[in-house]
Structures are given as C-alpha cells and as structure tokens.
Short mmCIF file of C-alpha atoms and ligand atoms in Angstrom, two decimals:
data_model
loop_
_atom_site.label_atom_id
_atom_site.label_comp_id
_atom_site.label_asym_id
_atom_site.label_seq_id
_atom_site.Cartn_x
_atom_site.Cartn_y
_atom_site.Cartn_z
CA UNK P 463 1.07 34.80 74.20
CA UNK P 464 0.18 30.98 74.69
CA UNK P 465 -3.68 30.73 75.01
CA UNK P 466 -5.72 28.11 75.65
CA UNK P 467 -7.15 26.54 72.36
CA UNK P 468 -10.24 23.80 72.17
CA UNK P 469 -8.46 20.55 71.23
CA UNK P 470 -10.82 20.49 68.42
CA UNK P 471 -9.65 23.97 66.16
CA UNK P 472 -6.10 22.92 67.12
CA UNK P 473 -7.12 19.80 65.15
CA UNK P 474 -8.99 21.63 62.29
CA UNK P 475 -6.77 22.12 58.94
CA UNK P 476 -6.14 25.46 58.07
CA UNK P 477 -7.56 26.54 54.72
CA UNK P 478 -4.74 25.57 52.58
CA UNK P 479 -6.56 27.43 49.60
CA UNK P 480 -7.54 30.50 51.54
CA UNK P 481 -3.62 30.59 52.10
CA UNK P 482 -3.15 30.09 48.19
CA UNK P 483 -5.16 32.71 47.59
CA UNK P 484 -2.92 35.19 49.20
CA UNK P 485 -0.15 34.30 46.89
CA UNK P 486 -2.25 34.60 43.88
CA UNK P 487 -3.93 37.66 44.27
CA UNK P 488 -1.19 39.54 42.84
CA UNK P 489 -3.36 40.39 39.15
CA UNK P 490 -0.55 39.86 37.60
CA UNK P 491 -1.04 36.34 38.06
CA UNK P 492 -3.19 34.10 35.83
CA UNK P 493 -5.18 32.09 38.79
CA UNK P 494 -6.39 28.89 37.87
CA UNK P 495 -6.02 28.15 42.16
CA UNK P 496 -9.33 30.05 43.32
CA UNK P 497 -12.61 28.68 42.77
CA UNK P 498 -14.43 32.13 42.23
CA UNK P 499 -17.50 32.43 39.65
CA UNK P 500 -16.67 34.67 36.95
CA UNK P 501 -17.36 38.57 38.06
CA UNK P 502 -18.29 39.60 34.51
CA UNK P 503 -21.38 37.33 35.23
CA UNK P 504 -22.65 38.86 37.99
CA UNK P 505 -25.71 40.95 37.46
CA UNK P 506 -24.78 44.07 39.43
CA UNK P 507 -28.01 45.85 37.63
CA UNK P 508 -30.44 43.30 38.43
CA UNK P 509 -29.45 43.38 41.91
CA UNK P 510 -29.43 46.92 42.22
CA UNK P 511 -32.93 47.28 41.00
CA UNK P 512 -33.97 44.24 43.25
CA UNK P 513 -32.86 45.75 46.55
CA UNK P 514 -34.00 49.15 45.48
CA UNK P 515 -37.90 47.46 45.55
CA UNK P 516 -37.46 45.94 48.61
CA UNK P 517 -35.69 48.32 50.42
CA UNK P 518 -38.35 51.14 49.21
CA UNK P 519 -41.44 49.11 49.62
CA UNK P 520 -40.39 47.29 52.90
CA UNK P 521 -37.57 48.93 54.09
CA UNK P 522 -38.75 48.39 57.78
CA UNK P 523 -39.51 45.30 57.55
CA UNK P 524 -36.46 43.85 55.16
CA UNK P 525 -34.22 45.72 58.11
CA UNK P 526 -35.59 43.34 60.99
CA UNK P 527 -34.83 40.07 62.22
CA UNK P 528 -36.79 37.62 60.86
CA UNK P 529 -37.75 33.48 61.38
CA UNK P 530 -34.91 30.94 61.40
CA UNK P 531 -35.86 28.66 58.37
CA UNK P 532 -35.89 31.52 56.05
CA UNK P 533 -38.39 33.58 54.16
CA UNK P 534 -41.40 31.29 52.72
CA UNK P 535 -41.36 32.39 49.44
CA UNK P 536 -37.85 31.94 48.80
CA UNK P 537 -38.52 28.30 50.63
CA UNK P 538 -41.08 27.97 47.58
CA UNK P 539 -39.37 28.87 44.86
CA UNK P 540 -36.63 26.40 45.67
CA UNK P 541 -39.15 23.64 46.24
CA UNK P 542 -40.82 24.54 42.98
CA UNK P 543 -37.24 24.40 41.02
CA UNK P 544 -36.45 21.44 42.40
CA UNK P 545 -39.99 20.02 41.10
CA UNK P 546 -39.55 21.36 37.58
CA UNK P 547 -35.57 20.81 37.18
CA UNK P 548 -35.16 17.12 39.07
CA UNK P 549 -38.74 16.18 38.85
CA UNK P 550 -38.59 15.72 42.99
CA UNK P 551 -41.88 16.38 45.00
CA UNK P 552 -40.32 18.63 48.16
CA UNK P 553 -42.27 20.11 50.46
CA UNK P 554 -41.02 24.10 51.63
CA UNK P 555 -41.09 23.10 55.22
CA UNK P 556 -37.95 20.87 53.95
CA UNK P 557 -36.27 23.64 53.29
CA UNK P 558 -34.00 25.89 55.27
CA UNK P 559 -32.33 28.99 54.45
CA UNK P 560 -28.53 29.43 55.28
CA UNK P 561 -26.14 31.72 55.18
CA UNK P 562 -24.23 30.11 52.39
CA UNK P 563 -24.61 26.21 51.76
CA UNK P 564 -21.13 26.14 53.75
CA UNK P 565 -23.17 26.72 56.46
CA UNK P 566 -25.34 23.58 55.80
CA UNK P 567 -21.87 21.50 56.67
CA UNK P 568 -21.51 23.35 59.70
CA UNK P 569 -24.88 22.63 60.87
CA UNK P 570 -25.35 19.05 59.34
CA UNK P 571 -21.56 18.36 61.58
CA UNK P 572 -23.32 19.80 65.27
CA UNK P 573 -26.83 17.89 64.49
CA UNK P 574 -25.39 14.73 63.30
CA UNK P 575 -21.32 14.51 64.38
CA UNK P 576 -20.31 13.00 67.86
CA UNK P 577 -16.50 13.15 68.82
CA UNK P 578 -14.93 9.70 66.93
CA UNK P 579 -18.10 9.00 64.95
CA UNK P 580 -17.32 7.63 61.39
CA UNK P 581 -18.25 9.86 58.31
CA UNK P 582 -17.68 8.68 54.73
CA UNK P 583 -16.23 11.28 52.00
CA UNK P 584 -15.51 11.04 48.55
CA UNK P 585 -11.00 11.08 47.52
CA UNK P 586 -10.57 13.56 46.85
CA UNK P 587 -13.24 15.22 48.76
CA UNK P 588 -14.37 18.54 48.91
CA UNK P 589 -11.47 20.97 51.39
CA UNK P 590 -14.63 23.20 53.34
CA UNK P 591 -16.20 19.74 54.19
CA UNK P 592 -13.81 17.92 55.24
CA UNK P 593 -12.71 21.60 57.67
CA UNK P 594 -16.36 21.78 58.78
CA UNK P 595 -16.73 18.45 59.61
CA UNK P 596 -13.18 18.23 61.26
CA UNK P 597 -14.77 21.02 63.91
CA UNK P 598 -16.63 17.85 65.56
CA UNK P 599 -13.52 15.50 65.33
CA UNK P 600 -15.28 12.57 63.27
CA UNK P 601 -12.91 9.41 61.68
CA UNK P 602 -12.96 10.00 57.91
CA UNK P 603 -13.66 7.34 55.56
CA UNK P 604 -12.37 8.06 52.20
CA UNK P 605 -13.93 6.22 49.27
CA UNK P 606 -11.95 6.40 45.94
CA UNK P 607 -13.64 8.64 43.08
CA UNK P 608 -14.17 7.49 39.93
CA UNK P 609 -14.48 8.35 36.14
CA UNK P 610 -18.55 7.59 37.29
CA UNK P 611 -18.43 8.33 41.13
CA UNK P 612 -17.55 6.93 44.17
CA UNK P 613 -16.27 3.07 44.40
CA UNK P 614 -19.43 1.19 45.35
CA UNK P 615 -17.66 -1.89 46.60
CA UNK P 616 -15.02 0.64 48.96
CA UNK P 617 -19.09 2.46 49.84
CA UNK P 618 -20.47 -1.19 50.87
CA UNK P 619 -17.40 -2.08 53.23
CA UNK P 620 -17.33 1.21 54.91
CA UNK P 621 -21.20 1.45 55.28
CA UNK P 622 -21.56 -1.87 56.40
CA UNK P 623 -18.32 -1.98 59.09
CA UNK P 624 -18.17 1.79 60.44
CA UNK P 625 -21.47 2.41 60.34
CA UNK P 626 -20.55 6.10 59.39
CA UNK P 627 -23.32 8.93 61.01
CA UNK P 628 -22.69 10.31 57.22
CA UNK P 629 -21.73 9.94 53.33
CA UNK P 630 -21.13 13.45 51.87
CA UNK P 631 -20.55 13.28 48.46
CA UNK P 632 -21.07 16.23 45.43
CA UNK P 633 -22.66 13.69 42.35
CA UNK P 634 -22.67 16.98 39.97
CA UNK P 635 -19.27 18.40 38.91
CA UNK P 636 -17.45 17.20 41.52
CA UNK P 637 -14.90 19.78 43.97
CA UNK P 638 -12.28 19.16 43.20
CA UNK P 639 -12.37 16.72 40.05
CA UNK P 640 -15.43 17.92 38.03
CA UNK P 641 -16.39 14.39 37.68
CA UNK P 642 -20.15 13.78 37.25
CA UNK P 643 -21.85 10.62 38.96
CA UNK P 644 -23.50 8.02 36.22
CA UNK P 645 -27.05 7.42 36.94
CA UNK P 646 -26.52 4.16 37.75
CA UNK P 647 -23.76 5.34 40.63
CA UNK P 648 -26.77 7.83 41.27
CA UNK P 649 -29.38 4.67 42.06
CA UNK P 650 -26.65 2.23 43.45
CA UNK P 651 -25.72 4.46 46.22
CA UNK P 652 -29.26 4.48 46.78
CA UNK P 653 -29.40 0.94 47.13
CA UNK P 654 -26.82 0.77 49.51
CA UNK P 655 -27.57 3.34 51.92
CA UNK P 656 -31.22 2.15 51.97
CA UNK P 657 -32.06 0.64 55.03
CA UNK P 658 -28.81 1.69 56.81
CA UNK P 659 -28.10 4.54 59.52
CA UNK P 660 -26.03 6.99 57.14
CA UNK P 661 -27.41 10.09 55.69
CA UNK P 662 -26.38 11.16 52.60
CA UNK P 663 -25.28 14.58 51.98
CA UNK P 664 -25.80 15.28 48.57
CA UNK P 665 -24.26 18.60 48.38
CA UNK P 666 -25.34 19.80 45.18
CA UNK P 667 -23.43 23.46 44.43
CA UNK P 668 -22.98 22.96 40.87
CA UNK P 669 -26.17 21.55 39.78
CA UNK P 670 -27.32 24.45 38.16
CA UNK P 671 -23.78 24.80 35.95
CA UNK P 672 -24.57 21.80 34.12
CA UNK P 673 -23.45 23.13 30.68
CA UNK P 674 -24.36 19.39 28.52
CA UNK P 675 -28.06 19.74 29.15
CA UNK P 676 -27.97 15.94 30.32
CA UNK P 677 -29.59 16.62 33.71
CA UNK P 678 -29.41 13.69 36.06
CA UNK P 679 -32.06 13.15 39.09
CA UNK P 680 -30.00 13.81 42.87
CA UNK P 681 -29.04 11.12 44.61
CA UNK P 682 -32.16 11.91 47.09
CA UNK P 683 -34.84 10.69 44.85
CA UNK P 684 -33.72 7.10 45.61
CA UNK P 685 -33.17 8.07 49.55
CA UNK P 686 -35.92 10.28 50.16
CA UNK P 687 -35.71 9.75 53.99
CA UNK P 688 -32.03 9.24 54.31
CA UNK P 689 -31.21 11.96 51.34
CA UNK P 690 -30.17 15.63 52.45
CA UNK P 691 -29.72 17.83 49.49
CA UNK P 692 -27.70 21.65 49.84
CA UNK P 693 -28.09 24.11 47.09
CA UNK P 694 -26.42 27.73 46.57
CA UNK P 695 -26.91 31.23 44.98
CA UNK P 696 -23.35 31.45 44.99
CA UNK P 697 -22.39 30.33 41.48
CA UNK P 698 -25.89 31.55 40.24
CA UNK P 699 -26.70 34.90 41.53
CA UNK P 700 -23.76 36.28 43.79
CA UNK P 701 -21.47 34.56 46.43
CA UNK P 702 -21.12 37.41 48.34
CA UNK P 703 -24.61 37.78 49.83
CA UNK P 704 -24.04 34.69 51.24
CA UNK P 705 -27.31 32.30 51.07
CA UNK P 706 -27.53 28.94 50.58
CA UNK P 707 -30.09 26.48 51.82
CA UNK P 708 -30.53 22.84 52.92
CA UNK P 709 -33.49 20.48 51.95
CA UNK P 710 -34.27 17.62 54.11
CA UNK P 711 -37.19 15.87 55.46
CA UNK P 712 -38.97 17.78 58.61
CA UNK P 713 -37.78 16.17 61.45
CA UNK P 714 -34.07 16.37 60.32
CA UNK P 715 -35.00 20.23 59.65
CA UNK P 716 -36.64 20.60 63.06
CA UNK P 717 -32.88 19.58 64.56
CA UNK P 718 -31.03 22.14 62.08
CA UNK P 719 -33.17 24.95 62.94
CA UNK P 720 -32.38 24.68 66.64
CA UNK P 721 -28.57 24.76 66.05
CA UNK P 722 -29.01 27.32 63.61
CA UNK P 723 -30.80 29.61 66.27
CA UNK P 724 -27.92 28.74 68.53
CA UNK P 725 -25.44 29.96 65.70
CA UNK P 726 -27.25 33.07 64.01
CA UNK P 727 -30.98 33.53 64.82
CA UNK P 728 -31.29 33.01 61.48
CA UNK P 729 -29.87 34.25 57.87
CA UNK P 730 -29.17 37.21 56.47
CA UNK P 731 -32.43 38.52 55.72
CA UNK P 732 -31.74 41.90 53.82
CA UNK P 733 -29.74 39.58 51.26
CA UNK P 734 -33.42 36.80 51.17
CA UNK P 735 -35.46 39.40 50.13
CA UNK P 736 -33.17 40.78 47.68
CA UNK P 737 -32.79 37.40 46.37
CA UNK P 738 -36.56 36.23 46.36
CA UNK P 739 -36.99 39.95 44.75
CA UNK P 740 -34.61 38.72 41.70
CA UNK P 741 -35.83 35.45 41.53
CA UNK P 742 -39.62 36.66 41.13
CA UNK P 743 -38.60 39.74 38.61
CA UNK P 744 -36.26 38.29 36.02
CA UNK P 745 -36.11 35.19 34.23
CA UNK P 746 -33.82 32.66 36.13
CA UNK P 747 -33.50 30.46 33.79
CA UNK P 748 -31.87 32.93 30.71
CA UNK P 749 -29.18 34.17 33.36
CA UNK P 750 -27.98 30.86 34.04
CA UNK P 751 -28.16 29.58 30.28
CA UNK P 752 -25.82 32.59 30.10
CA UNK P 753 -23.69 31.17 32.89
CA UNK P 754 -23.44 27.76 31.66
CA UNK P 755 -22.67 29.06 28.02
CA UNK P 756 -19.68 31.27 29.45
CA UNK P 757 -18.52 28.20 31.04
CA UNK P 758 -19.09 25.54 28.61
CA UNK P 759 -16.84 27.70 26.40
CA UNK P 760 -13.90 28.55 28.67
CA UNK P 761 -14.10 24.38 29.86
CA UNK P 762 -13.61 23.37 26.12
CA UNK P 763 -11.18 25.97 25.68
CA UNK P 764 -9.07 24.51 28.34
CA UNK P 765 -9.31 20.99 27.94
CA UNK P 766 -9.41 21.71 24.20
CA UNK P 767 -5.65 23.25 24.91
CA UNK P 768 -4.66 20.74 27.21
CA UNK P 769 -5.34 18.11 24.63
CA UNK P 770 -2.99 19.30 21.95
CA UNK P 771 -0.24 20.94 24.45
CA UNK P 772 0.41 18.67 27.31
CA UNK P 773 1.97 15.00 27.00
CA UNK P 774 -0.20 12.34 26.92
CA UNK P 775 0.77 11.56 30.53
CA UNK P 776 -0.39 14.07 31.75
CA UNK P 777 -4.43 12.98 32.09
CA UNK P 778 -7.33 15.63 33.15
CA UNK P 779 -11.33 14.97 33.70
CA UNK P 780 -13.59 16.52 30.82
CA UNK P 781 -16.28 17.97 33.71
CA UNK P 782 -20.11 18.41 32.14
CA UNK P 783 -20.37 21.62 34.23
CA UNK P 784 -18.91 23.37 37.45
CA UNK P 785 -15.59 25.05 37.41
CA UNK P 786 -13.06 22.40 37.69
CA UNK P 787 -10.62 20.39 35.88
CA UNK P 788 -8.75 17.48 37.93
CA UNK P 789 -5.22 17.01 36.59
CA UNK P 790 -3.37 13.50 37.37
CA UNK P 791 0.63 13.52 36.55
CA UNK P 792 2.39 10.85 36.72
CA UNK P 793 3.61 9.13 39.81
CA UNK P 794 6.89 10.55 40.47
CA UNK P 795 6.10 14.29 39.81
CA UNK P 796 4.63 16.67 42.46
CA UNK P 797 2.08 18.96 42.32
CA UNK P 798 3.47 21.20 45.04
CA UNK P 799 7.02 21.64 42.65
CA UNK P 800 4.19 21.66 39.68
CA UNK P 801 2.99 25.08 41.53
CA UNK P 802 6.58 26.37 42.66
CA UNK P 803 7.13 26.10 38.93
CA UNK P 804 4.49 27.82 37.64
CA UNK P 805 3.80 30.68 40.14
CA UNK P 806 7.81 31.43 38.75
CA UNK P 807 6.10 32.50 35.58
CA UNK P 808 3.06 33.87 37.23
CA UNK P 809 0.64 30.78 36.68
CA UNK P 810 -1.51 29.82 39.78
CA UNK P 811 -2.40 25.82 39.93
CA UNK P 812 -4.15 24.30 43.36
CA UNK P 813 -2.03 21.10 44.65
CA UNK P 814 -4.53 18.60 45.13
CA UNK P 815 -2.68 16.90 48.04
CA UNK P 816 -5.08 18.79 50.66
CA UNK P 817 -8.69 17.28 49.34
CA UNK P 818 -7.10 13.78 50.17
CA UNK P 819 -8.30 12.84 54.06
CA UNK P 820 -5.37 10.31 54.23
CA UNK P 821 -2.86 11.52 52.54
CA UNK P 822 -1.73 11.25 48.95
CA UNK P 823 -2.76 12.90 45.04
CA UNK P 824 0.54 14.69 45.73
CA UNK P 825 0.63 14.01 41.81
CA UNK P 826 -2.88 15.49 41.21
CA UNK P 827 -3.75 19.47 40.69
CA UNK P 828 -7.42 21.30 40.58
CA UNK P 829 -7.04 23.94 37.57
CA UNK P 830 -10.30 26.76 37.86
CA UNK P 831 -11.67 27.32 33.96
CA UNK P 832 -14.45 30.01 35.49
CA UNK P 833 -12.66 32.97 36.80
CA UNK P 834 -9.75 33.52 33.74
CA UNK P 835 -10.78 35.10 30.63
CA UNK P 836 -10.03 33.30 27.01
CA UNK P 837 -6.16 34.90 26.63
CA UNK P 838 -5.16 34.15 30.33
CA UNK P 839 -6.30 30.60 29.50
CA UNK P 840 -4.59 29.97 26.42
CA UNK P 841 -1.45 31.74 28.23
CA UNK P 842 -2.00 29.77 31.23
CA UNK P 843 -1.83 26.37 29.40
CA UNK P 844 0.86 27.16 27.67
CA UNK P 845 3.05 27.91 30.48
CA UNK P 846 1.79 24.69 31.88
CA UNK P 847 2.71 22.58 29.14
CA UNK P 848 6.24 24.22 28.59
CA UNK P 849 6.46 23.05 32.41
CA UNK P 850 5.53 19.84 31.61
CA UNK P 851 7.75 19.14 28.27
CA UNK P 852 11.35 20.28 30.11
CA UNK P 853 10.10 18.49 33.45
CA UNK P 854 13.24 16.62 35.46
CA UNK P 855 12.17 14.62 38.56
C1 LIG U 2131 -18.83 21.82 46.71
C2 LIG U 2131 -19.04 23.10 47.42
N1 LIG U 2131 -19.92 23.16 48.42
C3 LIG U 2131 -20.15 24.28 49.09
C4 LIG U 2131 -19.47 25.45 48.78
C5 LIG U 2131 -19.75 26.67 49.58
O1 LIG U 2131 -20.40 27.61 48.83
P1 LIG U 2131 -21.36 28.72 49.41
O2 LIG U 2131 -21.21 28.74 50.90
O3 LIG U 2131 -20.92 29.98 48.79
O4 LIG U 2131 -22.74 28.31 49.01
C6 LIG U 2131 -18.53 25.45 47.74
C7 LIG U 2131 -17.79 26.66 47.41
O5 LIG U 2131 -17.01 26.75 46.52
C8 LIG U 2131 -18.30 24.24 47.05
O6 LIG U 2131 -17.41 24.15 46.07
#
C-alpha cells in the first residue's frame, strides 16, 4: 500500500535507539545501549501506598479530566524545589505539567518552530530533540561540545548570523556525553543570548542525579526571560507514569498551554496526583540520595574499569551524574563495527553517529552505567577492552 505521508514525518529520523533496543532486549545481553533508570530503584511500595490514598479518598475526582497546566500543588512543589535546590525565585504559574518532559520538546517545536527556521543544538545533541524538533522541519545548527560545554565562539557566530528561534542544550550530565557545563559556560551563554531573539532550552533531566554534590545554578538564572527550563520524574520517581513539566515565564506558558489543549487536554492526571501524593508523604530528598549513591558507584565502577582495561586511546568523559559515559576511539575505527563486535559476545554499546545533526562521531559510542548491575559491568568492560586490544581496521 503506498499512502500519502506529510513531507514532514517522511523527513523525521526514525529512533535509531528505539530500533537498538529491539536487538538488545534479549536478557542475555549486557545493555549498556538503553538509557533506562535502574528498576531496582523504583519504589513500587511507595507508589502503591500513594495511589491507594488518592484513589480511596478522591477516587472520583483523581478519575476526571482535569486543567491543562497541571495540578497546583504539584506546580508548587516544583517551584519550591527549584527555590531551595538552584536558589531560583519561580513563580507556579511558570510551570506546566506534561506528560513526560519529551513532551516539553514537542510543544516548545509547535509554539516556537516555523518550517526553515534556524535552531541551535549542542554535537552531539540529545536523539528525542533533535526527532521532536525535526517534526517542524527547522535548519540545525550544531555547536561543538566541550570538556566544559558548548563552544562559545561556534554559539556567538551562529546566534549572531542565523538568528536561531532556539538553543537547546542539557548543561547537567549531558545525553549523550555526560559532560557537565562549567559555571562560567553556565554565565557566558547567558551573556550571549542576552539581548538576542533565541530562547534557551535548558533541558534539565538529570539535574537531580548529580552524584558530586557540586550543584551548579541553570543556565536560566542568567536568562530569566529568555531561559526555559524542563524537568522530569522519570529518573527520580518512575518513567513510566509519564510526567514531566516545563518552567517558563507566563506569557511563553500562556502559548504552551494552548498547543497542549490542542494535543491532550491536558496530562495524565491519575499519574499527578499519585505523584504530588509521594512527593508530600515521603522524604524526596533520601530516595534520590539513594539514587545518586547507586549511581555514583556503578559510574566509578565503570570508568574505574575502563581506566585500567582499555588502551589509552581509547578516551571516555568522567560524568558528575546522569547515566552516561561518552566514548571517543580513534579516528579510523567505527563505532557501528565497535557494536557488530560486541553484540557477537552479547555486549550492547549505542553508536554515537545518530546524536550528530551533520554527520560524523562515527568513532564515538554512549555506554549506559544505570541499568547493569556491578558483574554485568565488570563483564561488559571486559569484553570491550578484549575488543579493543585485538582491534584491526
Ligand atoms: C535529555 C533528555 N531529555 C528528555 C528525556 C525524556 O524523558 P521523559 O519524557 O521521560 O521525561 C530524556 C530521556 O531519556 C533525556 O535523556
């Protein structure tokens, strides 16, 4: 059957990791592809007893349809954390509830994207970004990521010739590299959007797996007008019940509520009250210590490993939090044979080729450190680094 297509999906890339996944899911395989939070950290009790409040107290109401931006005191309790964690004054009505933050791209892409418009992403940039934002068929700008964040002179040339409607960038444990923005990347970007036409889209999924402690401020406290931050319960509560949320100033919000209403009515409100239930009844902040411990130790682990197995050409980033490590081979090898190689012995690596807009990092690989447990990493390396030592171009 040939059917008739919009221009624009025919246009969109397929979700190279979704297809990855398929291959992986096989348990005998020892995934380091995925980018799932670990399921032994998921607090299946809390959540029970959390829904079993609501549901008995308010079933009725918890079973409706409900407002667009999201319940208030959900709204709060994000405006509050971001008060006591980043120290930035946000008002609830900046906040809107989503079904996921991959939602917030979605949305951000119909209020802000014309056909052709310029938008400015990090290289390697995060794969679900650069999809969503292909849906409105922008011209990506790629700006080259470093060991401290995005090149500010490659930032300067592209803000001040294309004009771009938006930078989206991820300054905390970067997907895919894990890199972490300096604070001085944090205020320079600041500087330079200042004053110009491009939002920033400070998309800010990790910030709560910090596992150093050394909490930066977001990007948005130098750009409070032009700043747009997106936050998750995915990597802190549950990724399945699907809420996220997007903090913005009013009038930007006013926009986003309108195409969310076109899109959904409004989120998932069973899985809000659930969440806001949680988030009132247990202590937040011990869960995600718990979290960031877990993480800290499998992240050491790994880069621990990779430091006495694999040559010394082989280089990876030493991420302060997330769930990624960003390997770089050297020139001449490929990350696509790198994966042939080591699905062969039941090893799953992510090619990085895909998170580059233009092309290229054909010689670069994401490796996951949340989902496998201690042996599977210390197997996993292994088989890496054997893969590495007998390696023939
Ligand atoms: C950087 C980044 N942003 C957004 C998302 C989407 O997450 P969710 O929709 O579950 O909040 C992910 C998922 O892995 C991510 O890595």
């Amino acid at each position: 059957m040939k059917y008739s297509f919009s221009r624009r999906i025919q246009k969109t890339p397929k979700s190279f990791i979704r297809e990855i996944l398929k291959v992986t899911q096989n348990p005998e395989v020892i995934s380091f592809a995925g980018g799932l939070p670990n399921p032994g950290l998921i607090d299946t009790e809390g959540i029970l007893r959390a829904a079993e409040t609501v549901l008995k107290n308010d079933g009725r109401n918890v079973l409706q349809y409900s407002n667009t931006e999201g319940y208030a005191p959900l709204r709060q309790f994000i405006a509050d954390r971001y008060k006591n964690r980043y120290n930035i004054s946000v008002n609830p009505e900046e906040i809107l509830i989503t079904n996921g933050s991959q939602q917030c791209l979605d949305l951000l892409g119909k209020v802000f994207i014309d056909k052709n418009d310029a938008v400015a992403i990090e290289r390697p940039g995060y794969l679900g970004a650069i999809q969503a934002f292909s849906l409105f068929e922008p011209e990506f700008f790629p700006i080259e990521m470093h060991n401290d964040g995005p090149d500010s002179g490659e930032l300067k040339k592209v803000i001040s010739e294309e004009n771009p409607k938006i930078f989206y960038g991820i300054p905390n444990s970067q997907n895919p590299s894990g890199i972490t923005y300096s604070i001085e990347k944090r205020k320079e970007i600041g500087e330079i959007l200042t004053d110009s036409d491009t939002v920033f889209v400070e998309d800010d999924a990790y910030g709560e797996l910090n596992f150093t402690g050394d909490i930066l401020p977001p990007v948005k406290k130098y750009l409070p007008d032009l700043g747009i931050l997106t936050g998750s319960f995915s990597k802190i509560i549950s990724p399945g019940m699907r809420l996220g949320w997007v903090c913005a100033p009013e009038e930007i919000i006013d926009r986003i509520s309108t195409a969310k209403q076109a899109s959904d009515l409004h989120s998932n409100y069973l899985s809000q009250r659930i969440i806001a239930e949680y988030l009132l009844t247990n202590n937040i902040d011990e869960k995600i210590l718990k979290i960031q411990e877990e993480y800290k130790l499998r992240c050491n682990l790994m880069t621990n490993l990779m430091d006495e197995m694999f040559p010394p050409e082989i280089l990876h980033t030493n991420p302060k939090g997330g769930m990624f490590i960003w390997l770089t081979l050297p020139k001449n090898y490929s990350s696509q044979k790198l994966f042939e190689k080591a699905m062969d012995k039941n090893v799953a690596v992510l090619p990085g080729n895909p998170f580059y807009v233009d092309g290229g990092g054909d010689n670069t690989a994401r490796i996951n450190f949340s989902n496998a447990d201690e042996e599977g990493i210390r197997t996993g390396i292994e088989v890496l680094s054997k893969i590495f030592k007998e390696w023939k171009n």
